[in-house]
Amino acid sequence: MTRTRRSLSIAMLYCLVALVTVFAGLGLTRQYIPDLYSGFTMGINRLPFVEQLRAGLPSLPPLLSGEQGLIALSPENDSSEITEADSEIPHLIDEEEMRGVWIATVYSIDFPRVRNDKERQKQELIDILNMAKSAGLNTIFFQVRPHGDALYPSSLFPWSEYLTGTAGQDPDYDPLAFLLEEAEQRGIRVHAWINPYRLTMGTGASPQNTHAFLPEGSPVKDRQDLTLACGDGKLYLNPGEPEAMKLVVNGVREIVENYNIDGIHFDDYFYPSDMSYDDSATYEKYGQPAGLSLEDWRRQNTTTLMRMVRDAIKEIRPGVEFGISPSGIWQNKQSTPLGSDTNGFESHNRIFADSRLWVTEEIVDYIIPQIYWAIGTKGSDYDVLVRWWRNVTLGANVRLYIGHAAYRVGTDGLWLKPTEIGSQITLNRALGAIDGSVFYGYSKIAENALGLRDQLKELFLDTELAQDLKIAYPASGSTLSSANSYIIGSADPRYPLYVNGSLVDRTVSGYFCVYASLEVGNNEFLFTYQDEELAYSLIRSQPPAGGGGGGGGTVEPPKPVVLPKPLVYVTKEDETVVRAEASSNAERMQPLKKGVKGYVTAELNGYYLMDSGNWTYKPNVEILAEGNLPISQTGSAVIIPGEAGVEIAFRLPYFTSYYVDVTAEELRLTLHNTIGQPLLREGVDPLFKDEIAFGQEGMHAVYTLQLKTYGRLYGYHIRYDETTNILSFLFNNPLTLSASGLQKPPLSGMVIALDAGHGGRDNGATGPAGSRGKLEKDVNLDLALVLESVLREAGAEVMMIRRDDSYLDLEPRANRIRSWKPDLAISLHRNSLGADRDIRTFFGALALYTHPQSASLAGYLRDALVNGTTHHDGGMRWQSLAMCRLEECPAVLLELGFISNPADYERMTRKSTIQKEAQAILRGILAYMADSESKPVTESAIAAEIAEDPLTKPDNA
């Protein structure tokens, strides 16, 4: 949303303070100067005389790229100069995030629960406000006209029947005035919610669509020409009649003139949705002469009413906002290319509400699309719709709030996920340019359904504010080669922050991201905050000349040099690294244990080509002799189940080269330079089916075993005993939970290795708080310590790579875990990307694995984190990372959010989030162990493409 920057002289501000102080001392503030009081308390930008001042000034330029919330700009975008008066104004507060709730009075849904009892009704209103305050909410949308009536003394509409049980009967108090008074004491804003057209509440089975059902005092009791009878059983004002429009507008005028209201709000009821009404006479009278189709005429009527209401409000009190909460789908893409990629009810074509037009022509101050579906809903996905609305409002002077279906929490399907609403709010904040949330379903919040109120408190109140302005990354003066760079940092959100004259929006805690375009050379930025100016620069290097032909041609890559004679080698390292190509960047294959013998036939780039067809760095092996290695022939080959696991053993003259290849359905074991023989089975084992295939492929013996359970191996250990000449592959038995009858915790007997990524001199990635906040190594350790406690309580023995800010390199770290022989290994990280990427668009939790035996665990952990926290679903992926390559047990690396994304960082540094992450990981482990027969990941997912993914870290993660 493009926001006009506030401008007011310091002298005017001091006069205002003095004036309000005098009136407040006399107790007359709200009664006699409601506009002045409202403007001062809710933000100086809303004062009427400031609005008039702004109206006479040239508009400031919009932020480049149309991005809101987390702005994008070019360094030269400084045409909007900050005045001296602006920089001197103390405590100018950015508009607070909207956190609202609708209070429905129709059918007494939320209020009043009792009738004809003003004291109990007053207490109900107090309880509503107190509940809202406790949940971190700051705005009430109070339904003051459910259907042609009023919950305030009106000269136009009769008293609502819901107050006393009788329409038109005075309840002996003013509910709206009482609510405003109590709300002011709690710092809560109030918007008067009006249903503009509905007059009665009949149904198809019990219709009330005649004037006989209108109460005495109804302004259209005797005006059938102003109404429409509908097949849904209700009577409506006729949206095409100018007098009906005028009645709606006058009703709004009455409220704005008599109450210090913060806003006027319309819901999503316009033309009746079932379209079972006859407005042909009105169309012939007004629509046909104008040359409009029936549908276009109806849409024009609705839009005309919106303009009339907006103009009336601004004429009386410019500071009062006008907003609408339309149904969530404007049009589907199948109806128009401009529509959302959905398949649902279209407000444009069914209720003739052109809500997109109201934004693009800035007819409203704010819009609250009712996106009443869950993330992942087929045909009307919350994720799809919130992004569509965000794009519609970008660049418009219309605030975007999202309407959430709190009423659906705990009902069915995806709404049984306890964190669905929290995940939606998290997604909103991560996307940026969304100014808050409003919830329909007050009772669900009040009763704390599925912990909803607790979740809102966590998201809205569990917040530590940033302090002084700090640019965290990249450092000023850094040189980059990219055309863009993000700039992340933090500053107290209670004070405005500008960069090159454009207002920078921040998260609730004050974290921000600016995504800047860079010209070649020095790019200067000026951050202005309170009375401070911070000069900042980034240097973009000259791109290298190239392309375009002119000599050279294609450079042929070097070719391997074939050795005159094969060389016999023996591996020197405990875990000798083997790669698919002769490069340190090539994919790592299964490592070889110390003492493996084989031969090499070629070399390239300091690498040897091994008999397995893979490469290893020359210093990893010792050359023993020239000539072919003698053929290894198995003296015996057996598969033996036991308490320690299922052992596949071969008697061989030396430790031959090998490769273990596991898919979701089978194990393929290859012994290189070996003449084999079929495996003999000694008993039934829990891992492999009876059939074992053996084949001799040239000089390689290949054994293929079918897994009993899809995708389930639990790690293996390889050992060669030079005394007995036995090469052993010991596959761990299936993991099982402790039997409930034994009265032991479920993970009793299990050993789980936890790795808190980075540490010591390795800080990991930097968040927007920089060094004065938590770095990646700190957040990882915070979670590891909590998770350690949670897993120990569940009965597991937990082995920690680090419990403090210590450093250990990657290979020693992996080898230490191997030495512990754990049942599971989990490495904890926070994701990040280079500064050239728009980090605002990357967020969510990601589970990484290398070996297919770890894919199932990765799937369960991913599902548990998505369902048990507010992390967005980043999926699961193959990645050859050091802490995933452990073959001794299922090993997963978790990337729990992007630390350089301001919204993700704000969430991941909360203690409440870390507690939820730990509990979710425990649930994922328990589900993985308990549900050994299920298929949580598909075969295609396990066999995912081995490719570099921009969401994952490089090989040093």
Tab-separated table of N, CA and C in Angstrom, residues 72 156 276 298 509 525 532 614 662 679 784 889 917 940:
chain	number	residue	atom	x	y	z
A	72	ALA	N	10.524	-2.083	-2.033
A	72	ALA	CA	11.571	-2.201	-3.031
A	72	ALA	C	11.827	-0.810	-3.591
A	156	LEU	N	-33.860	7.224	11.730
A	156	LEU	CA	-34.216	6.604	10.452
A	156	LEU	C	-34.681	5.161	10.596
A	276	SER	N	-32.739	-14.682	-7.174
A	276	SER	CA	-34.160	-14.997	-7.378
A	276	SER	C	-35.011	-13.783	-7.031
A	298	ARG	N	-26.181	-3.437	-12.581
A	298	ARG	CA	-26.195	-3.829	-11.171
A	298	ARG	C	-24.851	-3.525	-10.510
A	509	SER	N	7.788	-6.339	15.477
A	509	SER	CA	8.949	-6.097	16.340
A	509	SER	C	9.863	-5.010	15.804
A	525	PHE	N	22.345	5.203	-0.192
A	525	PHE	CA	21.031	5.192	0.438
A	525	PHE	C	21.115	6.015	1.717
A	532	GLU	N	18.004	10.987	13.423
A	532	GLU	CA	19.238	10.361	12.958
A	532	GLU	C	19.201	10.171	11.450
A	614	ASN	N	33.537	-44.145	-9.779
A	614	ASN	CA	33.506	-42.839	-9.125
A	614	ASN	C	34.925	-42.326	-8.910
A	662	VAL	N	20.041	-47.891	-2.006
A	662	VAL	CA	18.740	-48.166	-1.415
A	662	VAL	C	17.688	-47.317	-2.116
A	679	LEU	N	23.432	-65.624	-1.713
A	679	LEU	CA	23.336	-65.495	-0.258
A	679	LEU	C	22.525	-66.644	0.318
A	784	ALA	N	17.788	-26.624	20.186
A	784	ALA	CA	18.409	-27.905	20.548
A	784	ALA	C	18.281	-28.175	22.044
A	889	CYS	N	22.211	-44.332	10.363
A	889	CYS	CA	20.867	-44.188	10.907
A	889	CYS	C	20.096	-43.206	10.041
A	917	GLU	N	8.113	-25.846	18.156
A	917	GLU	CA	8.966	-26.605	17.242
A	917	GLU	C	9.448	-27.891	17.899
A	940	SER	N	8.146	-41.252	-5.957
A	940	SER	CA	8.728	-40.182	-6.762
A	940	SER	C	9.413	-39.147	-5.888
